[in-house]
XYZ file of C-alpha atoms in Angstrom:
787
model
C 1.393 -10.371 27.452
C 4.419 -8.280 29.471
C 7.407 -6.245 28.188
C 10.312 -6.845 29.891
C 13.359 -4.638 30.761
C 14.704 -5.444 27.555
C 11.859 -4.521 25.421
C 10.660 -8.113 24.313
C 7.592 -10.134 24.269
C 6.987 -12.604 26.910
C 3.349 -14.488 25.820
C 1.740 -15.316 29.337
C 0.044 -19.120 29.583
C -3.385 -18.189 29.229
C -2.880 -16.725 25.421
C -4.888 -13.624 25.716
C -3.276 -11.627 23.432
C -5.208 -10.284 20.247
C -7.377 -7.405 19.095
C -9.574 -7.521 21.980
C -7.004 -6.288 24.513
C -4.658 -3.770 24.323
C -2.232 -2.295 26.855
C -3.052 1.009 28.871
C -1.379 3.925 30.239
C -1.143 1.940 33.330
C -0.164 -1.289 31.706
C -3.196 -3.461 32.144
C -5.105 -4.963 30.109
C -8.356 -2.364 28.580
C -10.796 -3.143 26.220
C -10.299 -2.519 22.727
C -13.590 -2.473 20.392
C -12.647 -3.977 17.560
C -15.199 -6.814 17.891
C -15.174 -8.169 14.857
C -13.806 -8.457 10.651
C -15.265 -10.014 7.936
C -14.774 -9.872 4.076
C -16.744 -10.355 1.269
C -14.987 -10.133 -1.892
C -16.385 -11.089 -5.420
C -13.914 -12.114 -8.484
C -15.427 -11.649 -12.412
C -12.878 -12.539 -14.225
C -9.586 -10.773 -13.268
C -10.706 -7.817 -11.553
C -12.026 -8.238 -7.802
C -14.272 -5.624 -5.349
C -13.770 -7.164 -1.629
C -15.784 -5.142 1.485
C -13.855 -5.520 4.534
C -16.529 -4.761 7.233
C -14.959 -4.056 10.362
C -17.591 -3.990 13.636
C -16.881 -1.830 16.455
C -18.263 -1.488 19.595
C -17.280 0.425 23.222
C -17.396 -1.721 25.887
C -16.141 1.659 27.981
C -18.399 3.281 30.267
C -16.575 7.323 28.588
C -16.525 8.309 24.780
C -13.209 6.822 23.012
C -11.231 7.557 19.552
C -9.998 3.959 18.386
C -6.935 4.150 16.011
C -5.977 0.909 13.608
C -3.598 -0.220 11.572
C -4.635 -2.635 8.540
C -2.943 -3.645 5.306
C -4.678 -4.055 2.183
C -3.198 -5.103 -1.791
C -0.615 -2.574 -2.661
C -2.906 -2.481 -6.399
C -5.821 -1.966 -5.116
C -8.170 1.157 -5.091
C -9.679 2.221 -2.494
C -13.121 3.381 -3.228
C -16.083 3.752 -1.044
C -16.233 3.973 2.812
C -19.795 3.535 4.559
C -20.264 4.448 8.543
C -23.448 2.361 9.490
C -25.146 3.363 13.151
C -27.058 0.898 15.675
C -30.236 3.639 15.292
C -30.055 2.742 11.394
C -28.281 6.365 9.610
C -25.848 5.668 8.128
C -23.162 8.005 6.033
C -21.229 7.694 2.907
C -17.765 8.955 3.463
C -16.383 11.695 1.253
C -13.212 11.819 -0.554
C -10.848 15.128 0.554
C -7.423 16.636 0.235
C -5.373 14.788 3.130
C -4.681 17.676 5.516
C -8.650 19.028 4.284
C -10.157 15.803 4.994
C -8.115 15.226 9.053
C -8.977 19.063 9.647
C -12.699 18.037 9.211
C -12.382 14.914 10.903
C -10.805 16.380 13.936
C -13.488 19.522 14.272
C -16.249 16.899 14.310
C -14.752 15.612 17.246
C -13.948 18.546 19.341
C -17.910 19.448 18.627
C -18.902 16.329 20.383
C -19.968 14.770 16.814
C -18.799 10.985 15.709
C -16.435 10.934 12.788
C -14.504 8.700 10.725
C -11.732 9.018 8.813
C -9.986 6.511 6.374
C -6.044 7.571 5.896
C -3.287 5.818 3.697
C 0.066 5.641 5.327
C 1.864 3.223 2.464
C 0.359 2.384 -0.677
C 0.106 -0.474 1.137
C -0.743 0.542 4.673
C -3.969 2.422 6.041
C -5.169 3.526 8.904
C -8.693 3.773 10.329
C -9.850 6.259 12.978
C -13.462 6.056 14.929
C -13.676 9.114 16.640
C -15.914 10.052 19.409
C -17.772 6.804 19.773
C -20.076 7.080 22.789
C -19.785 4.716 25.848
C -21.911 1.404 24.604
C -21.998 2.174 20.851
C -22.123 -0.286 18.459
C -20.664 0.271 15.058
C -20.004 -0.925 11.612
C -17.578 0.048 8.562
C -17.420 -0.773 5.398
C -14.090 -0.005 3.369
C -14.775 -1.181 -0.122
C -11.491 -1.666 -2.813
C -10.950 -2.639 -6.587
C -8.164 -4.768 -7.597
C -6.792 -6.618 -10.826
C -5.702 -10.443 -10.254
C -2.038 -11.389 -10.760
C -1.108 -14.953 -12.880
C 0.065 -17.560 -11.465
C 0.926 -20.081 -13.639
C -2.762 -21.544 -15.414
C -4.505 -19.933 -12.139
C -5.401 -16.622 -11.019
C -4.185 -14.767 -7.870
C -6.481 -13.640 -5.569
C -4.782 -11.800 -2.276
C -5.860 -10.458 1.214
C -3.269 -9.162 2.901
C -3.820 -9.854 6.459
C -0.996 -8.498 8.808
C 1.905 -5.998 7.825
C 5.696 -7.109 8.114
C 8.255 -5.754 9.799
C 9.488 -2.829 8.151
C 13.465 -2.126 8.697
C 14.420 1.331 8.473
C 17.726 1.921 6.822
C 17.724 5.770 7.093
C 17.606 8.203 10.766
C 13.318 7.257 10.765
C 12.629 6.012 14.362
C 11.286 2.290 13.604
C 8.837 0.767 15.375
C 8.892 -3.109 15.200
C 6.796 -5.923 16.394
C 7.837 -9.460 16.899
C 6.726 -12.334 15.135
C 3.035 -13.831 15.258
C 3.365 -17.584 16.287
C 2.577 -20.329 13.342
C 0.439 -21.703 16.079
C -1.928 -18.434 16.197
C -5.639 -17.968 16.243
C -6.874 -14.237 16.678
C -9.196 -13.168 19.569
C -12.397 -12.383 17.623
C -14.090 -14.008 14.465
C -12.330 -13.283 11.100
C -14.985 -14.390 8.311
C -13.502 -14.390 4.603
C -15.851 -15.359 1.514
C -14.985 -15.011 -1.934
C -17.521 -15.415 -5.087
C -15.404 -16.603 -8.619
C -17.544 -15.596 -12.180
C -14.965 -17.041 -14.837
C -14.910 -17.116 -18.615
C -15.159 -21.176 -18.550
C -15.448 -23.715 -16.169
C -13.795 -23.293 -13.199
C -11.468 -26.778 -12.846
C -10.330 -26.056 -8.703
C -9.925 -23.516 -6.409
C -6.978 -23.510 -3.313
C -5.657 -22.223 -1.273
C -1.351 -23.003 -0.478
C -1.606 -20.546 2.448
C -4.599 -21.618 3.768
C -4.678 -25.228 1.992
C -6.707 -27.316 5.641
C -8.970 -23.679 6.809
C -11.345 -23.351 3.968
C -14.730 -25.505 2.315
C -15.326 -24.061 -1.665
C -17.690 -25.409 -4.152
C -17.628 -25.338 -7.869
C -20.703 -24.801 -10.184
C -19.343 -24.293 -13.529
C -18.234 -20.798 -14.887
C -18.804 -19.563 -11.010
C -17.424 -20.713 -7.473
C -17.135 -19.891 -3.895
C -14.509 -20.087 -0.983
C -15.238 -20.012 2.941
C -12.095 -19.645 5.299
C -12.778 -21.280 8.562
C -13.309 -18.100 11.173
C -10.062 -20.073 13.463
C -7.761 -20.127 11.269
C -3.824 -19.271 11.597
C -3.113 -15.723 10.493
C 0.917 -15.123 10.442
C 0.149 -15.730 6.280
C -1.294 -13.157 3.765
C -4.387 -14.995 2.487
C -4.123 -16.491 -1.525
C -6.870 -18.810 -3.258
C -5.832 -19.608 -6.701
C -8.762 -20.514 -9.064
C -7.992 -22.730 -12.400
C -10.020 -22.739 -15.319
C -10.200 -24.969 -17.912
C -9.264 -22.052 -20.782
C -7.774 -19.273 -18.499
C -6.206 -16.103 -19.072
C -8.706 -15.039 -22.358
C -7.375 -11.907 -23.852
C -10.231 -9.046 -23.473
C -10.494 -5.376 -24.393
C -13.140 -3.878 -22.982
C -14.592 -0.094 -23.072
C -16.099 1.343 -19.929
C -19.107 4.286 -20.046
C -19.531 5.988 -16.642
C -22.605 8.124 -15.927
C -21.255 11.226 -16.958
C -20.488 9.862 -20.540
C -16.701 9.722 -19.921
C -14.764 6.778 -21.602
C -12.127 4.147 -20.136
C -10.200 1.059 -21.968
C -8.593 -2.268 -20.496
C -7.076 -3.963 -22.627
C -5.250 -7.471 -21.504
C -3.627 -10.902 -23.095
C -1.475 -13.110 -21.768
C 1.356 -13.925 -24.273
C 3.241 -16.808 -25.426
C 6.032 -15.866 -26.375
C 9.199 -17.840 -27.385
C 13.180 -16.848 -28.744
C 16.601 -17.945 -28.447
C 17.907 -17.469 -25.179
C 20.550 -14.040 -25.131
C 24.214 -14.197 -23.037
C 23.386 -12.174 -19.908
C 25.434 -11.343 -16.643
C 23.103 -12.387 -13.917
C 23.864 -11.099 -10.658
C 21.506 -12.206 -7.664
C 21.327 -9.894 -4.517
C 20.361 -12.110 -1.450
C 18.686 -10.862 1.683
C 20.429 -12.574 4.572
C 18.856 -10.004 6.892
C 18.011 -11.053 10.342
C 14.052 -11.643 9.367
C 14.961 -14.267 6.469
C 15.632 -16.045 9.865
C 11.836 -15.903 11.144
C 8.716 -16.480 10.120
C 8.373 -20.639 9.831
C 5.881 -21.933 7.857
C 3.900 -25.635 9.142
C 6.592 -27.200 7.484
C 8.748 -25.353 10.002
C 11.285 -23.826 6.833
C 12.435 -20.251 6.706
C 12.806 -17.373 4.455
C 16.333 -17.975 4.433
C 16.155 -21.406 3.528
C 13.733 -20.979 0.899
C 15.885 -18.389 -0.513
C 18.711 -20.567 -0.625
C 16.956 -23.737 -2.367
C 15.848 -21.344 -5.022
C 19.633 -19.970 -5.449
C 20.818 -23.592 -5.720
C 17.911 -23.803 -8.079
C 19.333 -20.800 -10.085
C 22.862 -21.881 -10.418
C 22.190 -25.199 -11.301
C 19.832 -23.849 -14.288
C 22.117 -20.729 -16.093
C 23.933 -21.653 -19.421
C 26.889 -21.881 -20.077
C 27.398 -19.238 -22.161
C 25.911 -16.569 -18.914
C 28.242 -14.575 -16.515
C 27.508 -14.525 -12.345
C 28.080 -12.924 -9.437
C 26.110 -13.333 -5.989
C 26.388 -10.905 -3.302
C 24.556 -11.345 0.085
C 23.497 -7.990 2.251
C 21.960 -7.132 5.478
C 23.205 -4.157 7.930
C 26.342 -4.580 4.481
C 26.963 -6.130 1.666
C 29.913 -8.422 0.331
C 30.237 -10.251 -2.916
C 30.848 -14.062 -3.873
C 33.615 -12.824 -6.531
C 35.812 -9.529 -7.640
C 33.396 -9.255 -10.503
C 31.036 -11.254 -12.322
C 32.472 -14.588 -13.676
C 32.240 -16.706 -16.673
C 29.569 -19.892 -15.593
C 32.119 -22.823 -15.335
C 32.401 -26.459 -12.835
C 34.956 -24.194 -11.032
C 32.625 -21.112 -10.026
C 29.511 -23.477 -10.132
C 31.088 -24.763 -6.645
C 32.401 -22.376 -5.131
C 28.604 -20.683 -5.757
C 27.438 -23.778 -4.090
C 29.787 -23.734 -1.217
C 28.474 -20.076 -0.788
C 24.667 -20.675 -1.062
C 24.950 -23.987 1.392
C 26.500 -22.056 4.104
C 24.764 -18.771 3.680
C 22.656 -17.779 6.667
C 19.929 -14.661 7.958
C 23.316 -12.906 9.837
C 23.758 -9.362 8.380
C 21.815 -7.690 10.637
C 20.083 -5.247 9.046
C 17.844 -4.723 5.041
C 20.172 -2.228 3.863
C 18.906 -3.405 0.351
C 19.927 0.670 -1.443
C 23.538 0.369 -1.226
C 23.559 -3.964 -2.944
C 21.844 -2.700 -5.592
C 23.550 0.741 -6.786
C 27.126 -2.101 -6.392
C 24.567 -4.042 -8.803
C 23.514 -2.115 -11.025
C 26.321 0.669 -12.141
C 28.023 0.091 -14.897
C 26.097 -2.566 -17.907
C 27.961 -4.545 -20.617
C 26.303 -3.874 -23.376
C 27.469 -7.261 -25.135
C 26.122 -9.017 -22.413
C 23.264 -6.794 -20.551
C 23.076 -7.389 -17.257
C 19.736 -9.187 -15.040
C 19.258 -8.770 -11.282
C 17.502 -10.776 -9.701
C 17.087 -9.891 -6.064
C 15.375 -12.860 -3.645
C 13.561 -10.634 -0.456
C 11.184 -11.376 2.078
C 10.717 -7.631 1.092
C 10.692 -5.918 4.384
C 12.005 -1.798 4.352
C 10.519 1.225 4.795
C 13.128 3.065 1.977
C 10.705 2.063 -1.013
C 11.087 5.015 -2.906
C 14.890 4.936 -3.161
C 14.670 1.640 -3.461
C 11.920 2.254 -6.660
C 14.062 5.195 -7.765
C 18.184 3.090 -7.774
C 16.177 0.207 -9.826
C 14.421 2.692 -12.371
C 18.303 4.292 -12.846
C 19.645 0.813 -13.190
C 16.944 0.762 -16.274
C 17.565 3.384 -17.772
C 21.562 1.995 -18.518
C 20.342 -1.295 -19.942
C 19.556 -3.600 -17.294
C 16.803 -5.336 -16.224
C 15.548 -6.385 -12.664
C 13.793 -9.249 -11.526
C 12.175 -9.971 -7.644
C 11.118 -13.012 -5.414
C 9.402 -12.511 -2.621
C 9.715 -15.148 -0.032
C 7.557 -15.651 2.645
C 3.802 -15.110 3.505
C 4.956 -11.383 5.236
C 6.118 -10.417 1.890
C 6.217 -6.809 0.899
C 4.027 -7.379 -2.790
C 4.650 -3.592 -2.922
C 8.104 -3.514 -2.993
C 8.471 -6.920 -4.709
C 6.096 -5.460 -7.160
C 7.316 -2.152 -6.677
C 10.767 -3.029 -7.808
C 9.695 -5.701 -11.018
C 8.439 -2.567 -12.037
C 11.010 0.247 -12.114
C 13.269 -2.562 -13.652
C 11.172 -3.782 -16.311
C 11.762 -7.509 -14.841
C 8.501 -9.698 -13.259
C 7.930 -10.007 -9.869
C 6.847 -13.586 -8.578
C 6.417 -15.369 -4.621
C 6.850 -18.099 -2.818
C 4.525 -18.377 -0.316
C 4.787 -19.816 3.402
C 4.454 -23.806 2.721
C 4.873 -23.936 -0.686
C 6.384 -27.122 -2.239
C 9.039 -28.120 -3.674
C 7.600 -28.119 -6.908
C 6.207 -24.222 -6.705
C 9.523 -23.060 -6.266
C 10.977 -24.851 -8.554
C 8.649 -23.910 -11.731
C 8.906 -20.217 -10.352
C 12.301 -20.130 -10.227
C 13.283 -21.513 -13.771
C 10.135 -19.460 -15.461
C 11.523 -16.114 -14.065
C 15.143 -17.344 -15.408
C 14.003 -17.453 -18.909
C 11.859 -14.590 -18.911
C 15.595 -13.055 -18.096
C 17.395 -15.314 -20.238
C 14.805 -13.831 -23.301
C 15.298 -10.728 -25.089
C 14.140 -7.505 -23.653
C 10.235 -7.023 -25.366
C 9.827 -3.236 -23.822
C 9.276 -1.132 -26.833
C 5.016 -1.340 -26.761
C 2.207 0.536 -28.193
C -1.413 0.747 -27.593
C -3.425 1.239 -30.279
C -6.990 2.235 -30.389
C -8.511 2.029 -33.279
C -12.052 4.049 -34.655
C -14.072 3.088 -37.273
C -13.316 5.106 -40.846
C -15.917 7.132 -42.833
C -16.636 5.021 -45.726
C -15.292 7.018 -48.556
C -17.617 9.136 -50.942
C -18.622 7.104 -54.597
C -16.700 8.658 -57.033
C -18.192 10.339 -59.898
C -17.106 11.466 -62.969
C -19.040 14.781 -64.141
C -17.296 17.177 -66.876
C -15.763 20.637 -65.746
C -17.726 23.187 -67.038
C -15.360 26.053 -68.599
C -13.770 28.141 -65.709
C -15.664 31.179 -64.638
C -13.753 34.496 -65.133
C -12.985 35.252 -61.448
C -12.229 39.200 -60.251
C -11.246 40.870 -57.564
C -14.732 43.498 -57.276
C -17.268 40.376 -56.357
C -16.614 37.069 -55.430
C -17.305 34.647 -53.499
C -16.423 30.487 -52.636
C -19.053 28.383 -53.061
C -16.996 26.966 -50.338
C -17.874 29.654 -47.573
C -21.731 28.166 -46.937
C -20.015 24.441 -46.856
C -20.005 22.895 -43.501
C -16.386 22.664 -42.006
C -14.907 19.455 -42.732
C -14.540 17.333 -39.950
C -11.289 16.182 -38.486
C -8.942 14.376 -38.868
C -6.993 14.747 -36.027
C -6.576 11.178 -34.329
C -8.160 10.328 -31.119
C -5.317 8.960 -28.486
C -6.894 8.765 -24.844
C -4.134 8.752 -22.321
C -2.935 5.196 -21.641
C -2.224 4.295 -17.780
C 0.979 3.218 -17.589
C 2.978 6.312 -18.679
C 5.079 3.999 -20.809
C 3.724 0.461 -21.520
C 4.849 -2.372 -19.507
C 7.322 -5.161 -21.123
C 5.909 -8.276 -22.794
C 6.957 -11.425 -21.155
C 5.637 -15.578 -21.972
C 3.254 -16.326 -19.872
C 2.942 -12.630 -17.911
C 0.046 -11.402 -17.624
C -0.396 -7.405 -19.803
C -2.592 -5.153 -19.096
C -3.243 -1.481 -20.240
C -5.832 0.768 -19.740
C -7.181 4.306 -21.410
C -8.860 7.341 -20.437
C -10.410 9.112 -23.339
C -10.093 12.849 -23.464
C -13.255 15.132 -22.002
C -16.387 15.094 -24.247
C -15.067 12.071 -26.548
C -18.634 10.047 -26.868
C -17.025 7.638 -30.032
C -16.503 4.112 -29.278
C -13.587 2.340 -30.163
C -14.093 -0.704 -32.692
C -10.548 -2.608 -31.653
C -7.485 -2.188 -30.307
C -4.177 -3.428 -30.897
C -1.049 -3.808 -29.023
C 2.029 -4.076 -30.667
C 5.561 -5.030 -29.873
C 8.940 -4.709 -31.671
C 11.170 -8.208 -31.245
C 14.961 -9.239 -32.751
C 12.512 -11.228 -35.919
C 10.120 -8.261 -35.981
C 7.352 -6.204 -35.233
C 4.570 -8.346 -33.668
C 0.607 -7.611 -33.002
C -2.870 -8.866 -31.881
C -6.032 -6.683 -32.568
C -8.406 -7.537 -30.287
C -12.452 -6.666 -31.159
C -14.329 -4.884 -28.462
C -17.582 -6.338 -28.700
C -20.841 -4.503 -27.891
C -21.071 -7.130 -25.026
C -17.137 -5.311 -23.980
C -19.314 -2.050 -24.059
C -19.827 -1.865 -20.340
C -21.179 0.708 -17.916
C -19.546 1.918 -14.218
C -17.052 3.438 -12.981
C -14.085 0.384 -12.950
C -11.673 0.345 -15.640
C -11.715 4.299 -14.474
C -11.206 4.476 -10.863
C -7.962 1.518 -11.612
C -6.997 3.687 -14.656
C -6.353 6.669 -12.070
C -5.011 4.110 -9.189
C -2.458 3.419 -12.032
C -1.487 7.318 -12.326
C -1.489 8.009 -8.599
C 0.894 5.478 -8.320
C 3.012 6.557 -10.772
C 3.539 9.375 -9.160
C 3.112 7.743 -5.550
C 6.578 5.523 -7.270
C 8.451 8.434 -8.676
C 7.464 11.253 -6.136
C 10.682 12.635 -3.723
C 10.371 13.482 -0.293
C 9.199 16.995 -0.972
C 5.715 14.914 -2.548
C 6.967 16.551 -6.122
C 6.430 14.346 -8.413
C 9.356 12.998 -11.345
C 7.435 11.313 -13.399
C 4.949 11.537 -16.019
C 1.901 12.696 -13.770
C 2.870 15.410 -11.410
C 1.219 16.047 -7.978
C -1.425 18.405 -9.491
C -2.877 15.577 -11.949
C -2.504 12.737 -8.987
C -4.564 14.804 -6.565
C -7.158 15.489 -9.416
C -7.500 11.965 -10.119
C -7.565 11.163 -6.654
C -11.124 13.236 -5.939
C -12.808 12.744 -9.115
C -12.947 9.304 -8.843
C -13.303 9.609 -5.157
C -9.867 6.883 -4.193
C -7.941 7.668 -1.160
C -4.276 7.909 -1.761
C -1.150 9.657 -0.464
C -3.026 12.759 -1.245
C -6.183 11.710 -0.431
C -8.142 10.462 2.681
C -12.186 9.792 3.168
C -13.643 11.375 6.016
C -17.648 10.819 7.534
C -19.137 12.903 9.860
C -22.280 11.714 11.652
C -24.443 15.525 11.562
C -26.018 15.009 15.228
C -22.841 15.515 18.096
C -22.917 13.639 21.110
C -23.304 14.791 24.740
C -20.145 16.709 25.584
C -21.095 16.135 29.274
C -21.211 12.451 28.589
C -17.839 11.143 29.633
C -14.196 11.879 28.959
C -12.952 10.452 25.616
C -9.454 8.115 25.614
C -7.445 7.020 22.630
C -6.859 3.813 21.649
C -4.448 3.243 19.110
C -4.394 -0.641 17.877
C -3.478 -2.556 14.926
C -4.821 -4.901 12.774
C -3.282 -7.680 12.295
C 0.039 -6.371 11.675
C 3.448 -7.032 12.917
C 5.196 -3.340 12.425
C 4.477 0.081 11.269
C 6.974 2.760 11.192
C 6.682 6.011 13.222
C 6.393 8.916 10.624
C 6.642 12.700 11.619
C 3.529 13.072 12.632
C 3.131 10.748 14.533
C 5.823 11.453 16.153
C 5.026 15.135 16.858
C 1.902 13.814 18.376
C 3.886 11.746 20.719
C 1.076 9.157 21.347
C 3.846 6.991 22.520
C 7.701 5.712 22.777
C 9.513 3.397 20.089
C 9.059 0.771 23.115
C 6.416 1.037 23.816
C 5.489 -0.680 20.952
C 7.684 -3.206 21.116
C 4.816 -5.806 21.916
C 3.083 -8.778 20.056
C 1.553 -8.324 16.808
C -2.009 -8.949 17.961
C -1.864 -6.491 21.385
C -3.196 -3.071 20.725
C -1.611 -0.070 22.430
C -4.341 1.688 24.168
C -3.098 5.884 25.408
C -5.115 8.618 26.853
C -4.908 11.645 24.485
C -3.686 14.624 26.503
C -6.788 16.937 25.790
C -6.846 18.842 28.852
C -6.651 18.560 32.651
C -8.691 19.939 35.953
C -7.966 18.740 39.448
C -11.004 16.593 41.114
C -10.877 17.975 44.738
C -10.946 14.738 46.547
C -7.934 13.190 44.747
C -4.095 13.501 45.632
C -2.556 16.232 42.995
C -1.025 13.684 41.079
C -3.911 11.987 39.861
C -5.350 13.463 36.469
C -8.673 13.366 34.646
C -9.052 13.390 31.324
C -11.686 15.157 28.965
C -11.860 16.056 25.273
C -11.489 19.436 24.237
C -12.796 22.203 22.847
C -11.237 24.778 19.760
C -7.428 25.512 21.233
C -6.843 29.277 22.329
C -3.968 31.412 22.974
C -2.020 29.980 25.928
C -1.376 32.346 29.265
C 2.435 32.373 30.376
C 3.193 33.444 33.582
C 6.664 33.301 34.964
C 8.733 33.650 37.982
C 12.441 34.176 38.365
C 11.999 32.989 42.292
C 12.675 28.760 43.170
C 8.847 28.795 44.514
C 5.300 28.265 43.364
C 3.382 31.060 41.911
C 0.242 32.322 40.936
C 0.467 36.233 41.039
C 4.057 37.179 38.944
C 3.557 38.467 35.422
C 1.275 36.962 33.497
C 0.200 37.396 29.676
C -1.909 36.282 26.950
C 0.152 35.335 24.301
C 0.462 33.522 20.425
C 1.825 29.631 21.223
C 5.213 30.854 20.148
C 5.371 33.569 21.813
C 4.863 31.930 24.941
C 7.983 30.038 24.957
C 10.053 32.545 24.245
C 8.836 34.297 27.600
C 9.680 31.217 29.017
C 13.389 30.440 27.579
C 13.693 34.417 28.721
C 12.856 34.087 32.148
C 15.290 31.291 32.615
C 13.308 28.384 32.214
C 14.562 25.012 30.089
C 12.461 25.037 27.249
C 9.447 25.247 29.408
C 6.075 25.546 26.836
C 2.362 24.875 26.784
C 0.872 24.911 23.966
C -2.239 26.153 22.692
C -3.018 23.102 19.803
C -5.965 20.690 19.770
C -4.512 17.942 21.059
C -3.106 20.300 23.654
C 0.704 19.617 24.543
C 3.612 20.595 26.853
C 7.001 19.882 26.062
C 9.667 20.759 28.832
C 13.142 20.270 28.947
C 15.781 18.115 31.450
C 14.624 18.008 34.823
C 11.222 19.343 34.254
C 7.584 18.607 34.412
C 4.978 19.538 32.253
C 1.412 19.516 31.406
C -1.205 21.444 29.200
C -4.401 22.823 31.000
C -7.383 24.691 30.061
C -8.335 27.380 30.847
C -10.049 26.849 33.874
C -7.785 24.160 35.804
C -5.046 25.582 38.287
C -2.053 27.219 37.192
C 0.808 24.728 37.783
C 4.666 25.355 38.644
C 7.473 23.527 36.632
C 10.526 23.872 38.116
C 13.777 23.244 36.753
C 17.010 24.098 38.926
C 15.919 26.452 41.044
C 13.378 29.149 38.669
C 10.372 27.685 37.542
C 8.208 28.581 34.798
C 4.229 28.843 34.837
C 2.115 28.490 32.756
C -1.523 27.639 31.285
C -2.676 26.895 28.201
C -5.779 28.214 26.660
C -8.017 25.561 26.361
C -7.005 21.988 24.724
């Protein structure tokens, strides 16, 4: 692989790309220590526990720090992180507030200890940092998460994300994009995937629409297992469908944790139907450039899937509705100025438009067409918005806020995700915020799959809105005391000078206040025909009485509908699964509603979300896992380099922190998905006496110290002018006053130097020779403290 002058990708004929190679600082391919990945998943009914095992091996002759980005299911709760060393030492990571965890990791690495850090970049993207791996060492990392399986027709759908799709950044953020993975791509490391199923009824079949020819399945009554080939193509997320003889049975469970706290879970699969309601239907079609990528084994792109889906929608619309079509990319345009009645004339116009659609409208500016489609609503004909997209944007929070505002005005928003690399976080998030449903069309899906999903979503949109849903947990009512008729004695004379009521010595009557657990989602999701309904509950601290049943009721045009599910002894379980899933749902509410300052505008505050994450040991936008091995390495064992890699991704957005650290520039990231970037961390510099001045060797730095600054107004090198030791901010001021173009040495943990136009700078440790930075006849000399 090489990067051309146009920052495009050229593949060599050897096909040498993948997780075992990265582009080094010199441009040559160097080793990256991710040696293998295995996935073990166990499914119990609609719940699954997944363990991702990552094996690292440092084949270099120096210590390294490796950084990898990898995707996880957006609905998952990451609850376990363990480091296993080759000498048998095992370290279980702990969850801490995000800044505290990062600082602990940095302190450990600087002091020569081995440490690992797991952070959430987005709800569906995580970063693993493996620090201070000694040369030749081996390390195994185990990440465990739990998740709910989505219902897909009569099957339960297991999802394993395998790459990060391209994300378009419509704001002023710096976007990092990767070209698409070729459909014939095979990873250069082994990827072992094994999924075990335990169901309520006998399993009929196990299939994989994403990798139909790359797995082997075995069935035995209520159990089954799927094993995937190591060399399967990873250009699409892995999906397994499990079909049972009696699928989606309703369940109500209560879980008792070790501390005695209670959590509840209720799920059901409604089967309801009402008369269709006249609707205004607005289709928003993604026509951005990314919709033309990602051809599957049938040669079909996301744009072609969108074209077929829109044709199916148009032919199935009822005559009583009005409709419009909005295509968007960098801009957006509508087929009609306003929604038009559905008739032969408008259908012909829409059909011609759909047939001519192409992925030729630039970037994915989804927010503006959403605002346009959701502005205003006809109360007599409620608006239903359908978004067809490959879900490759980075401004999800703003999109969710927009859809949520439209929902408050009476509109509902449904989303159809297209392609194997679709962002489930975006598609599911739009449906949650818009009180609609989400569906996915996988790469290689047949025409029947598309037909079934399109008609099901349209039918859901034409049905009445059943979003007034309540969940009530019921407790046993104590039996009433038997009534005994006793003749009333003659009332004694009561006096103010010596009366004591007989009730004084009676115990206080039990409180009649009903126990109301806290439900998550805070507002119960709407009820749809053949769409799984799930609600969690966390009971008040100290409450130990187990409920006997739970009642789910919904208001409908024909009156209330309700279902009461008894909680049997078999459904009173021990563990932390329901607790963690409930906590993850609460955290997700905060993350979906939080603004750019991090203050939650929803029912869950930032303080509550942080408490949930810390109490239940969950990685989130507010918390991270950190593991530190107590024994330090020999700090003199060699230099440490930073390897920055991506585990099966295609794109990642640089946030402010990454930009500040200056790991690499945008054009340096334009590489193939499987090419891992490596670059030495600028820690501290020293010049070997035998090497020329331009040769730099890098070694790890200890704690930062204040910067030392010397400057001269003469245009010559000098080491004898004014020198003073000051804080970093003061050092920058002195440099500016000396006439240098904003040159400063900063005593930071990762040590860096910044220089203005025409200058060069470097961070030095206190033992290194002073170096001058030349700029137009004046020089600023500086010596950074160690680090």
